[in-house]
PDB file of C-alpha atoms in Angstrom:
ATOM      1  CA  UNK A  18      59.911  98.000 276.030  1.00  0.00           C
ATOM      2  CA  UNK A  19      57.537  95.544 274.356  1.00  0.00           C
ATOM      3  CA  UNK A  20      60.219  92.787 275.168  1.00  0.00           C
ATOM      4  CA  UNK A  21      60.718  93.667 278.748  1.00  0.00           C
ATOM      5  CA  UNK A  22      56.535  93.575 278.889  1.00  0.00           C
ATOM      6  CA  UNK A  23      56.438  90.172 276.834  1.00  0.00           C
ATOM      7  CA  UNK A  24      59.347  89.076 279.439  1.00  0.00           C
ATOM      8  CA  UNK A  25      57.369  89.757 282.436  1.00  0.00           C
ATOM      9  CA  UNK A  26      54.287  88.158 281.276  1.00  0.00           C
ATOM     10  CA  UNK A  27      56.046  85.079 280.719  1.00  0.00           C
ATOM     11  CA  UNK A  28      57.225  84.940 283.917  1.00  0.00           C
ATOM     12  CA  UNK A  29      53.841  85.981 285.478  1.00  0.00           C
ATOM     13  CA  UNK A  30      52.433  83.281 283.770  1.00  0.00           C
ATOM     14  CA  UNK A  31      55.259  81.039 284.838  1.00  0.00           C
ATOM     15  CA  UNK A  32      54.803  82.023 288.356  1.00  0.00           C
ATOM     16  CA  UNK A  33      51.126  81.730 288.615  1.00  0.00           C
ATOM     17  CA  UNK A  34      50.197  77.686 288.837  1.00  0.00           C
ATOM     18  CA  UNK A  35      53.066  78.258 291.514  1.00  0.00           C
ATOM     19  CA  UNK A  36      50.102  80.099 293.354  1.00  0.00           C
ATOM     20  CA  UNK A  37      47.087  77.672 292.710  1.00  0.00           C
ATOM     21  CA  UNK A  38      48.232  75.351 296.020  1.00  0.00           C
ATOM     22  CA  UNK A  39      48.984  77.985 298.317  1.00  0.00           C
ATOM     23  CA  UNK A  40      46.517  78.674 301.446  1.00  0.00           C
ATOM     24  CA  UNK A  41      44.798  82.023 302.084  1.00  0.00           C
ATOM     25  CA  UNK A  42      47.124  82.391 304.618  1.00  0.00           C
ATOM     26  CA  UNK A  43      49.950  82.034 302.943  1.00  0.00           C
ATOM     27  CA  UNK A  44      49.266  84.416 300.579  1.00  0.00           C
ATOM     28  CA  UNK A  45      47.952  86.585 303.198  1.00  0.00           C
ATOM     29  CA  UNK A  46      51.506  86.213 304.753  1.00  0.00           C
ATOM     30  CA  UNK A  47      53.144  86.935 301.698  1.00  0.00           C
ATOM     31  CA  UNK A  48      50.717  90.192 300.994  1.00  0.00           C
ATOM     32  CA  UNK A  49      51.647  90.979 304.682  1.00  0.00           C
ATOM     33  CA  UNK A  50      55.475  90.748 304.021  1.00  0.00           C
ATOM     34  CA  UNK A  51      54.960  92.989 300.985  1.00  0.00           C
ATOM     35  CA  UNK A  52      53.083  95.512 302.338  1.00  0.00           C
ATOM     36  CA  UNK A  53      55.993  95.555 305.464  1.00  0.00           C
ATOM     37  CA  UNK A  54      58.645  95.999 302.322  1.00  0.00           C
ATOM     38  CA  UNK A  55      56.836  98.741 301.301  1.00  0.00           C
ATOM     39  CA  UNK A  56      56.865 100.565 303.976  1.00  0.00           C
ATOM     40  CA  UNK A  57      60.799  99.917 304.574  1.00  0.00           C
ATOM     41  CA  UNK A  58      60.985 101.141 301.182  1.00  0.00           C
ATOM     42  CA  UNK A  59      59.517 104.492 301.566  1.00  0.00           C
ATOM     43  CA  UNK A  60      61.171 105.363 304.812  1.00  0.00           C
ATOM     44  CA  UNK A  61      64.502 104.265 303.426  1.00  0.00           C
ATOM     45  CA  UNK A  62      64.133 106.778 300.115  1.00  0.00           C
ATOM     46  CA  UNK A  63      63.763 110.020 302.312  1.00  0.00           C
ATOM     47  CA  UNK A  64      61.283 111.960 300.127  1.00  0.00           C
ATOM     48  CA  UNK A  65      62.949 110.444 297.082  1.00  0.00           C
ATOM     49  CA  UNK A  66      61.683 109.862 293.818  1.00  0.00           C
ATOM     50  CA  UNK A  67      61.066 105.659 292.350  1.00  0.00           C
ATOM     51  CA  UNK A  68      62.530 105.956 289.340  1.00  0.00           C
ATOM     52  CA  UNK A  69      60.408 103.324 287.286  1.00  0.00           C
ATOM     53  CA  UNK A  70      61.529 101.276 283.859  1.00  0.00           C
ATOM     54  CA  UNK A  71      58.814 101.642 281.361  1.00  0.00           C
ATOM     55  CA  UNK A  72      58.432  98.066 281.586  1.00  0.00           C
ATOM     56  CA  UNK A  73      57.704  98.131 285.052  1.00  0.00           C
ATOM     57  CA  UNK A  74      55.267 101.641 284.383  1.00  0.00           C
ATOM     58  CA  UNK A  75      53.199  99.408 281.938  1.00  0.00           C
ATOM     59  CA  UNK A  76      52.826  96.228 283.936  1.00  0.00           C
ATOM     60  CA  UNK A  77      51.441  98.136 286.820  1.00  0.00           C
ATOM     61  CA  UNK A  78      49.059 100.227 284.751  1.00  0.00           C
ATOM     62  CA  UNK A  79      48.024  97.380 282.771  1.00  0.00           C
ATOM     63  CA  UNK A  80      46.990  95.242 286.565  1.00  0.00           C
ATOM     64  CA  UNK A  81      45.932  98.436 288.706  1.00  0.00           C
ATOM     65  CA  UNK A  82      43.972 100.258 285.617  1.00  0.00           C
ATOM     66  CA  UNK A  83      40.556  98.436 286.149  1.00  0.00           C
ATOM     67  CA  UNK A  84      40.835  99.117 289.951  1.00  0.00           C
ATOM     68  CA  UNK A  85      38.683 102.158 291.456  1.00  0.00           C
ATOM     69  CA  UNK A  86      40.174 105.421 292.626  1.00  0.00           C
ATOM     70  CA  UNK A  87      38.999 104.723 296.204  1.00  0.00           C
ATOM     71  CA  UNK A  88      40.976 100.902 296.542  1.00  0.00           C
ATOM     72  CA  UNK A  89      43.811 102.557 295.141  1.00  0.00           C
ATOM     73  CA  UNK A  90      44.073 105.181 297.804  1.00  0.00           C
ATOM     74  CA  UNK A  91      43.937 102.144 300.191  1.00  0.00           C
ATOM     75  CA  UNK A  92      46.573 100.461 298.841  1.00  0.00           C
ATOM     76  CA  UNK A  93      49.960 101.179 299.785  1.00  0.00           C
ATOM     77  CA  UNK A  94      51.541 102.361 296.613  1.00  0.00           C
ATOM     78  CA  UNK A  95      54.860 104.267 296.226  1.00  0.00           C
ATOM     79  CA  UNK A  96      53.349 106.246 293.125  1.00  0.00           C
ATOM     80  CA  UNK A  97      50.471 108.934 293.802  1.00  0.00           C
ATOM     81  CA  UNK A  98      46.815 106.901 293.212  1.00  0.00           C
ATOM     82  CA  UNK A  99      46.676 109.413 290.525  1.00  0.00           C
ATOM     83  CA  UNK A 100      49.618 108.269 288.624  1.00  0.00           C
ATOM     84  CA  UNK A 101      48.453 104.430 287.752  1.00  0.00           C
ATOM     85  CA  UNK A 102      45.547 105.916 285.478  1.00  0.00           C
ATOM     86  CA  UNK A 103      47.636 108.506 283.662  1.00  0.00           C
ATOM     87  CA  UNK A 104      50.480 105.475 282.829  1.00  0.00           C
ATOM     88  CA  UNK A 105      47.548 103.781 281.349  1.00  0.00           C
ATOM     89  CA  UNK A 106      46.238 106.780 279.415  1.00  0.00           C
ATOM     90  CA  UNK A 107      50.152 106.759 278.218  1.00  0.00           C
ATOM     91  CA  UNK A 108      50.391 103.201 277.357  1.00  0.00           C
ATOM     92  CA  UNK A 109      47.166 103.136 275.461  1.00  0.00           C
ATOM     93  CA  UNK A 110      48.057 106.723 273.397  1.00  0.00           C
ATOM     94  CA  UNK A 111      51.307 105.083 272.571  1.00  0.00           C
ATOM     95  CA  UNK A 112      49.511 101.821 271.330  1.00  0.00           C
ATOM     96  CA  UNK A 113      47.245 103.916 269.356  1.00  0.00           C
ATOM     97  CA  UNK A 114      49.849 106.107 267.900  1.00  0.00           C
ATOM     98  CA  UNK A 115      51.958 103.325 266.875  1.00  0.00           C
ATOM     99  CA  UNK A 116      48.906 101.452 265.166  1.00  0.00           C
ATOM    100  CA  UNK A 117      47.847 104.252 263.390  1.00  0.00           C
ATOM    101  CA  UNK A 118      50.955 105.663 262.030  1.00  0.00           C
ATOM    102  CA  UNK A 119      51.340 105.462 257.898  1.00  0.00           C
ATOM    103  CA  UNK A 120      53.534 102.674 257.171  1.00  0.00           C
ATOM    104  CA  UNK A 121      55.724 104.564 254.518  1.00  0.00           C
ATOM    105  CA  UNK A 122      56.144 108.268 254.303  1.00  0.00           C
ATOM    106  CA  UNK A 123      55.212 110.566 251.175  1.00  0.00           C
ATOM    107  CA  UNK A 124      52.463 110.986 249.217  1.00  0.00           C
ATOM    108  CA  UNK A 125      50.890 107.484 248.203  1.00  0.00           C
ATOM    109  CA  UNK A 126      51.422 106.044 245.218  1.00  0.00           C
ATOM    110  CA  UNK A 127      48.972 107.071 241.627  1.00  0.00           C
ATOM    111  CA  UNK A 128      47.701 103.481 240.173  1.00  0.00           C
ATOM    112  CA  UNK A 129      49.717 102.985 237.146  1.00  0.00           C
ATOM    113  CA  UNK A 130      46.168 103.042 234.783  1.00  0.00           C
ATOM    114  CA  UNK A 131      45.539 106.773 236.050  1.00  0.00           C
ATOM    115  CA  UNK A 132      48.951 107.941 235.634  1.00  0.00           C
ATOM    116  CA  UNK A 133      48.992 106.434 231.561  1.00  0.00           C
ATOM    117  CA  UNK A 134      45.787 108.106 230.992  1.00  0.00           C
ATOM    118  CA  UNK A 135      46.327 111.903 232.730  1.00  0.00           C
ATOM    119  CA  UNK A 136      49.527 111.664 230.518  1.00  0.00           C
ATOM    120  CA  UNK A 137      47.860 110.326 227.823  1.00  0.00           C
ATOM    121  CA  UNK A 138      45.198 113.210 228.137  1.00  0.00           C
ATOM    122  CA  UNK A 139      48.105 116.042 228.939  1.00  0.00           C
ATOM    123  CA  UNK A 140      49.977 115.047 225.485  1.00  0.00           C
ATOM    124  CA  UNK A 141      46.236 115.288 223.629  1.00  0.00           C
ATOM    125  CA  UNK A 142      45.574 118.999 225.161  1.00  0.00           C
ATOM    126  CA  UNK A 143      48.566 120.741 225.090  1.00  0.00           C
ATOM    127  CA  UNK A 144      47.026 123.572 226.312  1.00  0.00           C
ATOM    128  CA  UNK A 145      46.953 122.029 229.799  1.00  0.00           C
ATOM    129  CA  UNK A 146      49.367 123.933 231.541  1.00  0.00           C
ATOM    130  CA  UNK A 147      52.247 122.028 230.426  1.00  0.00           C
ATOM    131  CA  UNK A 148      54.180 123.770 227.507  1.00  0.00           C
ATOM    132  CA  UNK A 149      56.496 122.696 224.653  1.00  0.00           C
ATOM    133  CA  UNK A 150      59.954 123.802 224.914  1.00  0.00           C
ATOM    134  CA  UNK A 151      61.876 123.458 220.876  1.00  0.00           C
ATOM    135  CA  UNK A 152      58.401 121.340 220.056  1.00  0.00           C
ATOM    136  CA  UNK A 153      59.076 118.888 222.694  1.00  0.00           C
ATOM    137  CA  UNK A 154      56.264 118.576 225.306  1.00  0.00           C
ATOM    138  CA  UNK A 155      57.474 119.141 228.909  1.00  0.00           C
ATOM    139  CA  UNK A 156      55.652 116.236 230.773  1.00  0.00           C
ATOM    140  CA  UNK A 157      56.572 114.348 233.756  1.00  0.00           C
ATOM    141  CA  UNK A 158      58.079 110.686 233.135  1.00  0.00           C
TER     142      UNK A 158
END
């Protein structure tokens, strides 16, 4: 998913000094044209469901996120207005779940000077819970 994300912004980026020269009206055109796909879209689907990649989920939460609820409902979107916020609560869980997970399971490790000296103190007190068996002293290697 990362890749796919990385992927796209690449190509974003590619893409954009492709925009710098263009007129208002051209992109107004284009924004037009879009808006007209849209619509095609949506009455081709008959009350179907957009099944979106979770690339595509993330790059749209990551550009609409910052926008208020109100321009969303303006905008002519083929997810709910309510949807766009809830990816990004999802992407940024995700992020924070994967940042904060341990990097190795188990226990972590005793520093090797603690272990020698709790051993060292277990074989001086025998009577520390651990118990000789034939006048061996059962302790943990």
């Amino acid at each position: 998913m990362l890749l796919k994300l990385a992927c796209l912004s690449v190509t974003s980026m590619v893409a954009m000094p492709r925009l710098l020269p263009v007129s208002i009206r051209d992109m107004d055109v284009e924004i037009l044209a879009l808006h007209h796909q849209i619509t095609v879209l949506q009455r081709d689907l008959n009350g179907q469901r957009v099944q979106y990649a979770p690339g595509d989920r993330a790059l749209l939460a990551v550009l609409l996120s910052d926008l208020p609820r109100e321009a969303l409902l303006r905008m002519r979107l083929l997810v709910r207005p309510d949807t766009i916020p809830r990816w990004h609560r999802d992407l940024v869980a995700r992020r924070h779940a994967a940042r904060s997970r341990p990097r190795r399971g188990g226990q972590a490790r005793t520093v090797r000077s603690i272990r020698a000296l709790v051993l060292r103190l277990v074989r001086e007190n025998p009577s520390w819970g651990y118990r000789r068996v034939h006048g061996e002293l059962l302790v943990p290697e």
